[in-house]
Coordinates of C-alpha atoms in Angstrom, one line a residue:
Chain A
M204 CA 87.8 87.4 83.9
N205 CA 87.5 89.1 87.2
R206 CA 89.9 92.0 87.4
T207 CA 88.6 93.6 90.6
V208 CA 90.4 93.1 93.9
N209 CA 89.0 93.0 97.5
I210 CA 91.1 94.9 100.0
I211 CA 89.1 98.0 101.0
S212 CA 85.9 96.4 99.6
K213 CA 86.6 93.0 101.2
N214 CA 83.5 93.2 103.5
F215 CA 81.0 94.7 101.0
K216 CA 77.7 92.9 101.2
K217 CA 79.4 90.3 103.4
Y218 CA 77.9 91.4 106.7
N219 CA 74.9 93.2 108.2
P220 CA 76.2 96.7 108.9
E221 CA 73.9 96.9 111.8
S222 CA 75.7 94.1 113.6
I223 CA 79.1 94.8 115.1
E224 CA 79.4 91.1 116.0
E225 CA 79.4 90.2 112.3
Y226 CA 82.1 92.8 111.6
L227 CA 84.2 91.4 114.5
E228 CA 83.8 87.9 113.0
L229 CA 85.3 89.2 109.8
G230 CA 88.3 90.4 111.6
G231 CA 87.0 93.8 112.5
F232 CA 89.0 96.0 114.9
E233 CA 92.0 93.7 114.6
A234 CA 93.8 96.5 112.8
L235 CA 93.1 98.8 115.7
K236 CA 94.6 96.3 118.1
K237 CA 97.6 96.0 115.8
A238 CA 97.9 99.8 115.5
I239 CA 98.0 100.1 119.3
E240 CA 100.8 97.6 119.4
M241 CA 102.7 99.4 116.7
G242 CA 102.5 102.9 118.1
P243 CA 102.1 106.2 116.3
Q244 CA 105.6 106.4 114.8
E245 CA 105.4 103.0 113.2
I246 CA 101.9 103.6 111.8
I247 CA 103.1 106.8 110.1
S248 CA 106.1 105.1 108.6
T249 CA 103.9 102.2 107.5
L250 CA 101.6 104.6 105.7
K251 CA 104.4 106.4 104.1
T252 CA 105.7 103.1 102.7
S253 CA 102.2 102.2 101.6
G254 CA 102.2 105.2 99.3
L255 CA 98.6 105.9 100.4
K256 CA 97.4 109.2 99.1
G257 CA 94.3 111.3 99.8
R258 CA 91.5 109.4 97.9
G259 CA 89.1 112.3 97.8
G260 CA 91.0 113.7 94.9
A261 CA 93.8 115.8 96.3
A262 CA 96.2 112.9 96.4
F263 CA 98.3 114.2 99.2
S264 CA 100.5 111.7 101.1
T265 CA 98.4 110.3 104.0
G266 CA 101.5 109.3 106.0
R267 CA 102.9 112.9 105.8
K268 CA 99.5 114.4 106.6
W269 CA 99.2 112.3 109.7
E270 CA 102.7 113.1 110.7
Y271 CA 102.0 116.8 110.6
S272 CA 98.9 116.3 112.7
A273 CA 100.7 114.1 115.2
N274 CA 103.4 116.7 115.6
V275 CA 101.0 119.6 116.4
K276 CA 100.5 120.0 120.1
G277 CA 97.0 120.5 121.6
D278 CA 94.7 119.2 124.3
K279 CA 91.8 119.1 121.9
K280 CA 92.3 117.9 118.4
F281 CA 89.8 117.0 115.8
I282 CA 89.5 114.4 113.0
I283 CA 87.0 115.0 110.3
C284 CA 85.9 112.3 107.9
N285 CA 84.9 114.0 104.7
A286 CA 81.9 112.2 103.4
D287 CA 80.6 115.1 101.5
E288 CA 81.0 113.2 98.3
G289 CA 79.5 115.8 95.9
E290 CA 81.6 115.2 92.8
P291 CA 79.2 114.1 90.0
A292 CA 79.9 110.6 88.9
T293 CA 81.3 109.7 92.3
F294 CA 79.6 107.3 94.7
K295 CA 82.3 105.0 96.1
D296 CA 82.2 106.6 99.6
R297 CA 78.5 105.9 99.7
Y298 CA 79.3 102.2 99.2
L299 CA 81.8 102.3 102.1
L300 CA 79.3 104.0 104.4
E301 CA 76.5 101.7 103.4
Y302 CA 78.3 98.4 103.3
D303 CA 81.2 98.8 105.7
P304 CA 80.7 101.7 108.1
F305 CA 82.7 100.1 110.9
K306 CA 85.8 100.1 108.7
V307 CA 85.5 103.8 108.3
I308 CA 85.1 104.2 112.1
E309 CA 88.0 101.9 112.7
G310 CA 90.2 104.0 110.4
M311 CA 89.1 107.1 112.3
I312 CA 90.0 105.6 115.6
I313 CA 93.5 104.6 114.3
A314 CA 93.9 108.2 113.0
A315 CA 92.9 109.5 116.4
Y316 CA 95.3 107.2 118.2
T317 CA 98.2 108.2 115.8
T318 CA 97.6 111.9 116.0
G319 CA 96.3 112.1 119.6
S320 CA 92.9 113.4 118.6
T321 CA 90.0 113.7 120.9
D322 CA 86.9 114.3 118.8
G323 CA 85.8 113.0 115.5
Y324 CA 83.2 114.2 113.0
I325 CA 81.8 112.3 110.0
Y326 CA 80.4 115.0 107.7
I327 CA 77.9 113.3 105.5
R328 CA 76.2 115.1 102.6
E329 CA 72.5 115.8 103.0
E330 CA 71.8 113.8 99.8
Y331 CA 72.9 110.7 101.7
K332 CA 70.4 111.4 104.5
Y333 CA 69.2 107.7 104.5
L334 CA 72.7 106.8 105.7
H335 CA 73.0 109.3 108.6
N336 CA 71.2 107.2 111.1
K337 CA 72.8 104.0 109.9
V338 CA 76.3 105.5 110.6
R339 CA 75.1 106.9 113.9
K340 CA 73.9 103.4 114.9
A341 CA 77.3 102.0 114.0
I342 CA 79.0 104.6 116.1
E343 CA 76.7 103.7 119.0
L344 CA 77.5 100.0 118.7
A345 CA 81.3 100.8 118.5
E346 CA 80.9 102.8 121.7
K347 CA 79.0 100.0 123.5
H348 CA 81.8 97.6 122.6
G349 CA 84.5 99.9 124.0
F350 CA 86.0 100.9 120.7
L351 CA 84.9 104.5 121.2
G352 CA 84.8 106.5 124.5
K353 CA 87.3 106.5 127.3
N354 CA 90.6 104.7 127.4
I355 CA 89.9 102.7 124.2
L356 CA 91.3 99.1 124.5
G357 CA 93.5 100.3 127.4
S358 CA 95.6 102.5 125.1
G359 CA 94.7 105.7 127.1
L360 CA 93.0 107.1 124.0
N361 CA 89.7 109.0 124.6
F362 CA 87.8 109.5 121.4
N363 CA 84.2 110.1 120.3
I364 CA 82.6 110.5 116.9
K365 CA 79.6 112.5 115.8
V366 CA 77.7 112.6 112.5
V367 CA 77.1 116.0 111.1
S368 CA 74.9 116.6 108.0
G369 CA 75.9 118.7 105.0
A370 CA 73.1 120.7 103.4
G371 CA 73.6 120.5 99.7
A372 CA 76.7 122.4 98.8
Y373 CA 79.4 120.9 96.6
V374 CA 82.0 123.4 97.8
C375 CA 81.7 121.9 101.3
G376 CA 83.8 119.0 100.1
E377 CA 86.7 121.5 100.3
S378 CA 88.1 121.0 103.8
T379 CA 87.9 124.6 105.0
A380 CA 84.4 125.2 103.6
L381 CA 83.4 121.9 105.3
I382 CA 84.8 123.2 108.6
E383 CA 82.9 126.5 108.2
S384 CA 79.8 124.5 107.7
I385 CA 80.3 122.5 110.9
E386 CA 80.8 125.8 112.7
G387 CA 77.3 126.8 111.6
K388 CA 78.2 129.2 108.8
S389 CA 77.6 129.2 105.1
G390 CA 80.3 126.9 103.6
R391 CA 82.7 129.2 101.9
P392 CA 86.4 128.3 101.9
R393 CA 88.9 130.0 104.1
L394 CA 92.1 131.7 103.3
K395 CA 94.7 129.1 104.3
L396 CA 97.4 131.0 106.0
T397 CA 98.1 128.0 108.2
R398 CA 97.4 124.4 107.6
T399 CA 94.1 123.0 109.0
S400 CA 96.3 120.5 110.8
K401 CA 97.3 123.5 113.0
Q402 CA 94.2 125.7 112.9
G403 CA 91.1 124.0 111.6
L404 CA 87.8 123.4 113.3
F405 CA 87.1 126.1 116.0
G406 CA 90.7 127.2 115.4
L407 CA 92.1 124.0 116.8
P408 CA 94.3 121.3 115.1
T409 CA 92.2 119.3 112.7
L410 CA 92.9 116.4 110.4
V411 CA 90.6 116.1 107.5
N412 CA 90.5 112.8 105.5
N413 CA 88.3 111.3 102.8
V414 CA 86.2 108.3 103.7
E415 CA 88.1 106.0 101.5
T416 CA 91.5 107.2 102.8
L417 CA 90.4 106.3 106.3
A418 CA 88.9 103.0 105.3
A419 CA 92.2 102.0 103.5
V420 CA 94.2 102.2 106.7
P421 CA 92.8 99.2 108.6
P422 CA 93.4 96.8 105.7
I423 CA 97.0 98.1 105.1
L424 CA 97.9 97.5 108.8
E425 CA 96.1 94.2 108.9
M426 CA 97.6 92.6 105.8
G427 CA 100.9 94.3 106.2
V428 CA 102.3 97.0 104.0
E429 CA 104.6 94.6 102.1
E430 CA 101.5 92.7 101.0
Y431 CA 99.6 95.9 100.1
I432 CA 102.2 97.4 97.8
K433 CA 102.3 94.2 95.8
Y434 CA 99.2 95.8 94.2
G435 CA 99.6 98.7 91.9
T436 CA 102.6 100.2 90.2
H437 CA 105.9 101.4 91.4
T438 CA 104.7 105.0 92.0
S439 CA 101.0 104.4 92.4
K440 CA 100.9 101.8 95.1
G441 CA 97.9 99.8 96.2
T442 CA 94.3 99.9 95.1
K443 CA 91.5 102.4 94.4
L444 CA 87.8 102.3 94.6
I445 CA 86.4 103.6 91.3
S446 CA 82.9 104.8 90.5
L447 CA 82.2 103.5 87.0
C448 CA 79.1 105.0 85.4
G449 CA 77.5 106.5 82.3
N450 CA 76.8 104.6 79.1
V451 CA 78.3 101.4 80.4
N452 CA 76.6 98.0 80.9
K453 CA 77.5 97.4 84.6
P454 CA 77.9 100.7 86.4
G455 CA 79.0 100.5 90.0
A456 CA 81.8 101.0 92.6
Y457 CA 84.7 98.6 92.1
E458 CA 88.1 98.2 93.6
V459 CA 90.9 98.0 91.1
P460 CA 94.7 97.8 91.5
F461 CA 96.5 100.8 90.1
G462 CA 98.1 100.0 86.7
I463 CA 95.1 98.3 85.2
T464 CA 94.2 99.8 81.8
L465 CA 91.1 101.9 81.2
R466 CA 90.1 99.3 78.6
E467 CA 90.1 96.5 81.2
I468 CA 88.0 98.7 83.5
I469 CA 85.4 99.6 80.8
Y470 CA 85.2 96.3 79.0
D471 CA 86.1 93.6 81.5
I472 CA 84.7 95.1 84.6
G473 CA 82.0 97.4 83.2
G474 CA 80.8 94.9 80.6
G475 CA 81.4 97.3 77.7
I476 CA 79.3 100.1 76.2
K477 CA 75.5 99.9 76.5
D478 CA 73.5 98.8 73.4
G479 CA 76.7 97.7 71.6
K480 CA 77.7 101.3 70.8
Q481 CA 81.2 102.7 70.4
L482 CA 83.1 104.5 73.1
K483 CA 83.6 108.2 72.4
F484 CA 85.2 109.7 75.5
L485 CA 85.7 109.4 79.2
Q486 CA 85.7 111.9 82.0
L487 CA 88.0 110.9 84.8
G488 CA 87.7 112.2 88.4
G489 CA 84.3 113.7 88.2
A490 CA 82.9 117.0 86.8
S491 CA 86.2 118.7 87.6
G492 CA 88.2 116.1 85.8
A493 CA 89.7 115.8 82.3
I494 CA 88.0 114.4 79.2
I495 CA 90.0 111.9 77.3
P496 CA 89.2 110.4 73.9
A497 CA 88.5 106.7 73.2
K498 CA 91.9 106.3 71.5
L499 CA 93.6 106.7 74.9
I500 CA 91.9 103.8 76.7
D501 CA 95.0 101.6 76.6
I502 CA 96.8 103.9 79.1
K503 CA 97.2 102.6 82.6
Y504 CA 95.0 103.8 85.4
C505 CA 97.5 105.3 87.8
Y506 CA 98.6 108.7 89.0
E507 CA 101.7 109.2 86.7
D508 CA 100.3 107.8 83.4
L509 CA 97.1 109.8 83.6
E510 CA 99.1 113.0 84.5
E511 CA 101.1 112.5 81.3
H512 CA 97.8 113.0 79.4
G513 CA 96.6 115.9 81.4
A514 CA 94.2 113.7 83.4
S515 CA 94.1 112.6 87.0
V516 CA 92.7 109.9 89.2
G517 CA 90.8 112.5 91.3
S518 CA 88.0 110.9 93.3
G519 CA 88.1 107.8 91.2
A520 CA 85.1 108.6 89.0
I521 CA 85.1 107.1 85.5
L522 CA 82.3 108.4 83.4
V523 CA 81.8 106.6 80.1
A524 CA 80.2 108.4 77.1
D525 CA 79.2 106.7 73.9
E526 CA 79.4 107.9 70.3
T527 CA 75.9 109.5 70.3
N528 CA 77.0 112.2 72.7
K529 CA 78.2 115.6 71.5
V530 CA 81.1 116.9 73.5
T531 CA 79.7 120.5 73.6
H532 CA 76.4 119.3 74.9
F533 CA 78.1 117.3 77.6
L534 CA 80.3 120.3 78.6
K535 CA 77.1 122.4 79.0
S536 CA 75.9 120.0 81.7
V537 CA 79.3 120.1 83.4
Q538 CA 79.2 123.9 83.2
D539 CA 75.6 124.1 84.6
F540 CA 76.9 122.2 87.6
F541 CA 79.7 124.6 88.3
I542 CA 77.7 127.7 87.9
H543 CA 75.2 126.3 90.4
E544 CA 77.9 125.2 92.8
S545 CA 80.3 128.2 92.7
C546 CA 80.0 129.8 96.2
G547 CA 80.6 133.3 94.8
K548 CA 83.4 134.2 97.2
C549 CA 86.1 134.9 94.6
T550 CA 85.7 136.7 91.2
P551 CA 87.7 134.2 88.9
C552 CA 85.3 131.4 89.8
R553 CA 82.1 133.3 90.1
E554 CA 82.5 135.4 87.0
G555 CA 84.6 132.9 85.1
N556 CA 82.0 130.3 85.3
R557 CA 79.3 132.8 84.2
Q558 CA 81.4 133.7 81.1
L559 CA 82.3 130.1 80.3
T560 CA 78.6 129.2 80.5
K561 CA 77.7 132.0 78.0
I562 CA 80.4 130.9 75.6
I563 CA 79.6 127.2 75.8
N564 CA 76.0 128.0 75.1
R565 CA 77.1 129.6 71.9
F566 CA 79.0 126.4 71.0
V567 CA 75.9 124.4 71.7
T568 CA 73.6 126.5 69.6
G569 CA 76.2 126.7 66.8
N570 CA 76.7 130.5 66.7
A571 CA 80.1 130.7 68.3
S572 CA 82.9 132.8 66.8
V573 CA 86.6 132.1 66.3
E574 CA 87.4 134.5 69.1
D575 CA 85.3 132.5 71.5
L576 CA 87.8 129.6 71.4
K577 CA 90.6 132.0 72.4
T578 CA 88.6 133.7 75.0
V579 CA 87.5 130.5 76.6
E580 CA 91.1 129.4 77.0
K581 CA 92.1 132.8 78.4
F582 CA 89.3 132.8 81.0
A583 CA 89.9 129.1 81.8
N584 CA 93.5 129.8 82.6
V585 CA 92.6 132.8 84.8
M586 CA 90.3 130.5 86.7
K587 CA 92.9 127.8 87.0
Y588 CA 95.5 130.0 88.4
A589 CA 93.6 132.7 90.3
S590 CA 90.6 131.0 91.9
F591 CA 90.5 130.9 95.7
C592 CA 89.9 127.2 96.0
G593 CA 90.0 123.9 94.1
L594 CA 86.4 124.4 92.8
G595 CA 87.3 127.3 90.5
Q596 CA 90.8 126.0 89.8
T597 CA 89.5 122.7 88.4
A598 CA 86.1 123.8 87.0
P599 CA 87.5 124.5 83.5
T600 CA 89.5 121.2 83.3
A601 CA 86.9 119.4 81.3
L602 CA 86.6 122.3 78.8
L603 CA 90.3 122.7 78.3
T604 CA 90.9 119.0 77.7
A605 CA 87.9 118.7 75.5
I606 CA 89.2 121.5 73.2
K607 CA 92.6 119.7 73.2
Y608 CA 91.2 116.3 72.2
F609 CA 88.0 117.2 70.2
P610 CA 88.9 120.5 68.4
V611 CA 86.8 119.7 65.4
E612 CA 83.6 119.6 67.4
F613 CA 84.2 123.1 68.4
Y614 CA 85.2 124.3 65.0
Q615 CA 82.0 122.9 63.6
Q616 CA 80.0 125.1 65.9
I617 CA 81.7 128.3 64.8
D618 CA 79.6 130.4 62.3
R619 CA 81.6 133.6 62.0
I620 CA 84.6 135.6 62.9
R621 CA 83.6 138.3 65.3
K622 CA 85.6 141.5 64.9
T623 CA 86.7 142.7 68.3
S624 CA 88.5 145.9 68.8
Chain B
M156 CA 50.2 132.9 100.0
D157 CA 48.8 133.1 103.5
K158 CA 51.1 134.2 106.2
F159 CA 52.7 131.2 108.0
K160 CA 51.1 130.5 111.3
V161 CA 53.4 129.4 114.0
D162 CA 51.4 127.3 116.5
Q163 CA 52.3 126.1 119.9
E164 CA 52.8 122.5 118.7
L165 CA 55.5 123.6 116.2
I166 CA 57.2 125.8 118.8
A167 CA 57.4 122.8 121.1
K168 CA 59.0 120.7 118.4
I169 CA 61.5 123.5 117.6
D170 CA 62.3 123.8 121.3
R171 CA 62.9 120.0 121.5
I172 CA 65.3 120.2 118.5
L173 CA 67.2 123.2 119.9
E174 CA 67.5 121.4 123.2
S175 CA 68.9 118.2 121.6
Y176 CA 71.6 120.4 120.2
D177 CA 72.2 122.2 123.5
Y178 CA 71.2 125.5 121.9
D179 CA 74.6 125.4 120.2
D180 CA 74.7 128.0 117.5
N181 CA 77.5 126.1 115.7
S182 CA 74.8 123.5 114.9
V183 CA 72.5 125.9 113.2
V184 CA 72.8 124.2 109.8
N185 CA 71.7 120.8 111.2
I186 CA 69.1 122.5 113.4
L187 CA 67.5 124.2 110.4
L188 CA 67.5 121.0 108.4
E189 CA 65.7 119.1 111.2
I190 CA 63.2 121.9 111.8
Q191 CA 62.4 122.0 108.1
S192 CA 61.7 118.2 108.1
H193 CA 58.9 118.9 110.6
I194 CA 57.2 121.6 108.4
P195 CA 54.9 120.1 105.8
E196 CA 55.7 122.9 103.3
N197 CA 59.4 121.9 103.5
Y198 CA 60.9 125.4 104.2
I199 CA 61.9 127.7 107.0
P200 CA 59.4 130.5 107.3
E201 CA 60.6 133.9 108.4
E202 CA 59.0 133.7 111.8
V203 CA 60.8 130.4 112.4
A204 CA 64.1 131.8 111.2
K205 CA 63.7 134.8 113.6
Y206 CA 62.7 132.5 116.5
V207 CA 65.8 130.3 116.0
G208 CA 68.0 133.3 115.8
I209 CA 66.7 134.6 119.1
E210 CA 66.9 131.3 120.9
L211 CA 70.5 130.7 119.7
G212 CA 71.5 134.2 120.4
I213 CA 72.6 135.0 116.8
P214 CA 71.2 137.7 114.4
T215 CA 68.5 136.7 111.9
S216 CA 70.9 137.7 109.1
K217 CA 73.2 134.9 110.2
V218 CA 70.4 132.4 110.1
Y219 CA 69.5 133.6 106.6
D220 CA 73.1 133.4 105.5
V221 CA 72.9 129.7 106.1
I222 CA 69.3 129.3 104.7
T223 CA 70.1 131.0 101.4
F224 CA 73.5 129.4 100.9
F225 CA 72.6 125.8 101.2
S226 CA 70.4 124.3 98.6
A227 CA 68.9 121.7 101.0
I228 CA 67.3 124.5 103.1
N229 CA 64.5 126.4 101.5
D230 CA 63.3 130.0 102.2
K231 CA 60.1 129.5 100.2
P232 CA 57.3 127.0 100.7
K233 CA 57.5 123.7 98.7
G234 CA 55.2 120.8 98.2
R235 CA 54.6 118.1 100.8
H236 CA 56.9 115.9 98.7
V237 CA 59.8 117.4 96.9
V238 CA 60.7 115.4 93.7
Q239 CA 64.3 116.2 92.8
L240 CA 65.5 115.1 89.4
C241 CA 69.2 114.8 88.9
K242 CA 70.5 116.7 85.9
S243 CA 74.2 116.1 86.3
S244 CA 76.5 115.2 83.5
V245 CA 76.0 111.5 84.3
C246 CA 72.2 111.7 84.1
R247 CA 72.5 113.7 81.0
L248 CA 74.4 110.8 79.3
N249 CA 71.5 108.6 80.5
K250 CA 68.9 111.0 79.2
Y251 CA 67.3 112.5 82.2
Q252 CA 65.2 114.7 79.8
T253 CA 63.0 111.6 79.1
I254 CA 62.4 111.3 82.8
R255 CA 61.6 115.0 83.1
D256 CA 59.0 114.8 80.4
V257 CA 57.3 111.8 82.1
L258 CA 57.3 113.6 85.5
E259 CA 56.0 116.8 84.1
E260 CA 53.2 115.0 82.3
E261 CA 52.3 112.8 85.3
L262 CA 52.3 115.7 87.8
K263 CA 50.9 118.3 85.3
I264 CA 53.5 120.9 86.3
K265 CA 56.8 122.2 84.9
M266 CA 60.2 121.9 86.6
G267 CA 60.4 124.3 89.5
E268 CA 56.6 124.4 90.1
T269 CA 54.4 123.0 92.8
T270 CA 51.1 121.1 92.2
K271 CA 48.0 123.1 93.0
D272 CA 47.1 120.8 95.9
G273 CA 50.5 121.4 97.4
Q274 CA 51.4 117.7 97.2
F275 CA 54.4 117.8 94.9
T276 CA 57.2 120.1 94.0
L277 CA 59.3 119.3 91.0
R278 CA 62.9 120.6 90.9
Y279 CA 66.3 119.7 89.6
S280 CA 69.2 118.5 91.8
A281 CA 72.8 119.1 90.9
C282 CA 73.8 115.4 91.8
F283 CA 72.9 113.2 94.7
G284 CA 75.4 110.4 94.0
A285 CA 73.1 107.8 92.5
C286 CA 75.1 107.7 89.3
D287 CA 75.2 103.9 89.4
I288 CA 71.5 103.8 89.0
S289 CA 71.2 106.8 86.7
P290 CA 68.8 108.3 85.6
A291 CA 67.5 108.9 89.0
F292 CA 65.3 111.1 91.2
R293 CA 64.7 111.4 94.8
I294 CA 61.5 112.0 96.6
D295 CA 62.1 113.5 100.0
D296 CA 64.9 111.3 101.4
K297 CA 64.4 108.3 99.2
V298 CA 66.3 107.7 95.9
Y299 CA 64.8 105.9 92.9
G300 CA 66.9 104.8 90.0
N301 CA 67.0 102.8 86.7
L302 CA 63.8 104.6 85.9
T303 CA 61.3 103.7 83.2
K304 CA 58.0 105.3 82.3
G305 CA 55.9 102.6 84.0
K306 CA 58.0 102.7 87.1
I307 CA 57.8 106.4 87.5
K308 CA 54.0 106.4 87.5
E309 CA 54.0 103.6 90.1
I310 CA 56.4 105.5 92.3
I311 CA 54.5 108.8 92.1
N312 CA 51.2 107.0 92.9
T313 CA 52.5 105.6 96.1
Y314 CA 53.1 109.2 97.3
R315 CA 49.7 110.5 96.3
G316 CA 47.5 111.2 99.3
L317 CA 50.4 110.7 101.7

C-alpha cells in the first residue's frame, strides 16, 4: 500500500528541470500569480493557518517569521534559501534542488513579494557542487521568462537570485554562520542580539528559510490551505519530506503526512529491514537527533508525539539501524562527526565534544568506569544549556537518549569503579 | 616538496575569476574554491593566497582564516583526484570500512595519503548527503554510491591517467 503523498514532491521526476516550459505545463508559477492576487497580508495569514514550520529542523512558524520580516522597514532586504543540508542522514533538499528547482525559486519569489525583499541567495553546500550550475540555469530561465528581475508579473516587485557555494562546514547551516560565510568570513555563528530578520546579511534585514520550507509555500497557496491541512494531525499540519536511510531496503526521500506511524514509514514505505534482520533503533532528525528503540515504532511521526519521547522531527531524517549494530559504536561515529564540525568558537561545544569523544571511546573499548556515565551526563547538560549555537546544544542529544533507552549496553562496557577525589 | 611556481597562465586565470566576482572581498570563499579547481594539486598555495589578498585588498591572515576553516579548501597539495569516503553514522551502518579496505588496497595508500604519482588522494568526508546510496564516496565533484568491490575498481580505473 502506498502511504506516501505528493504535495511538495508532486513534480519529482515528472519534468526536465532544465525546461521551464515543462514546469509551466505542470502548473508552475500559478501559485506566484495567486500570491500576487492575495497580497502579503493574506499570504501571511494563510501560512499561519497552514501551520507550516521551518523544515530545516528549527520548526519555527513560517507565517510568523515572514510576518516579522514583512514588518521590518528597509530599502534593501535579503532572502536566503538555506541549502547547506549538512545534517548526516538528510538529503531531501537535494531531491528538491535536483528534481524541482523551479518550485524552490517560486517559493523564494513569493517570500520576496510578501516581505518586500530585493535580493535572494541560494546557499548550496559545496558537496552538492554538481547542482550549483543546474540551479543557476533554472534561475536564468526564470529571469528570461520574467519571473525574476524588474517588476515581476507587473506586481512592482524587483527581485534577483544568486547561487552561493558553501565550502564544507556543517555549522554554516546555522543561519548566522551561513551569513558570515556569504560575507566572506569563516563561518562561525554570531551573537544574536537582534533577529536576523532585522540585522542579517551585511547588517540588513534578512529572511533565512530552508529549501523545503520555501518549496512548501507554492503548493499550499495553489491547493488552498483548507485542502493542505486535511493532511497531518491537529497540531502537526500538512506533510513532510523525510530522508529514510540506513539498514532499510528502500532508502530515499519520501513525502509523508504527519501522523503516520514510524512502523508504516519503515515497513510499508521503506520495505523493511535489509536482509530480513530485526530493527534495533532509529535516529530521528540527523546526527543531532534522538535515538529511539524499536519498541517505540508505533508512535506517530509528528511534532508533539515525538517530543513526548524526547525526540523531534528535526530535518526529517530517519536513520534505521538493525540488530547487528552496537549503540556505543554508533555513537562514536556520531561523536566523530561533531568533533570534526564544532567550529571552536565556544568552550562548551569545543571542549565538551572533546571530552565526550574520550569517554565514548572508553565505552567502545570496554574500559569505562561507573563515573564515566555520570560525567557524560554532566558534560552533556552543560553543552545543552551553555553552547553558543544549536550545534553544541544538540550534539549530545543522541548520547543522552541512548543512555536513556539502552542503559545495559553502557553498563556492559564498564570494567571498574574509578575512585575520584 | 618543490616550491609552487606561479606562472603567467595561472595568474591570468585568477584575474579572470577575480574579475567575474568584481573583486568583491565578500566572495572570497567562492573565489578560493574556484581558483582551487584550476590548480591540479587541489589546494591554495601560499603565493596564491597572498596574491588574492592583495588583489581583494584584505590581509593574508583573512584569506587564511577562510582557507583553514573550511574543509573544502586545502592549504596543502593533494592528488589530481581527491577520493573522499564518507564515514558518517549512516555509512557506518552500511559498513564503509569494507569500502575503505578496497580503496586502500586498490590505490596502495592509506587514508589521508596521496599516491606517489600524485594522481589520487584518499581522505574521509564527514557526510556529503548521499545517504540514500550509502556506502558512498566522491571523486572530485562526482558521487558514487551503492558500492561493491568490482564497481570500485572499475570507477578508479576510469580516473587513472586522467
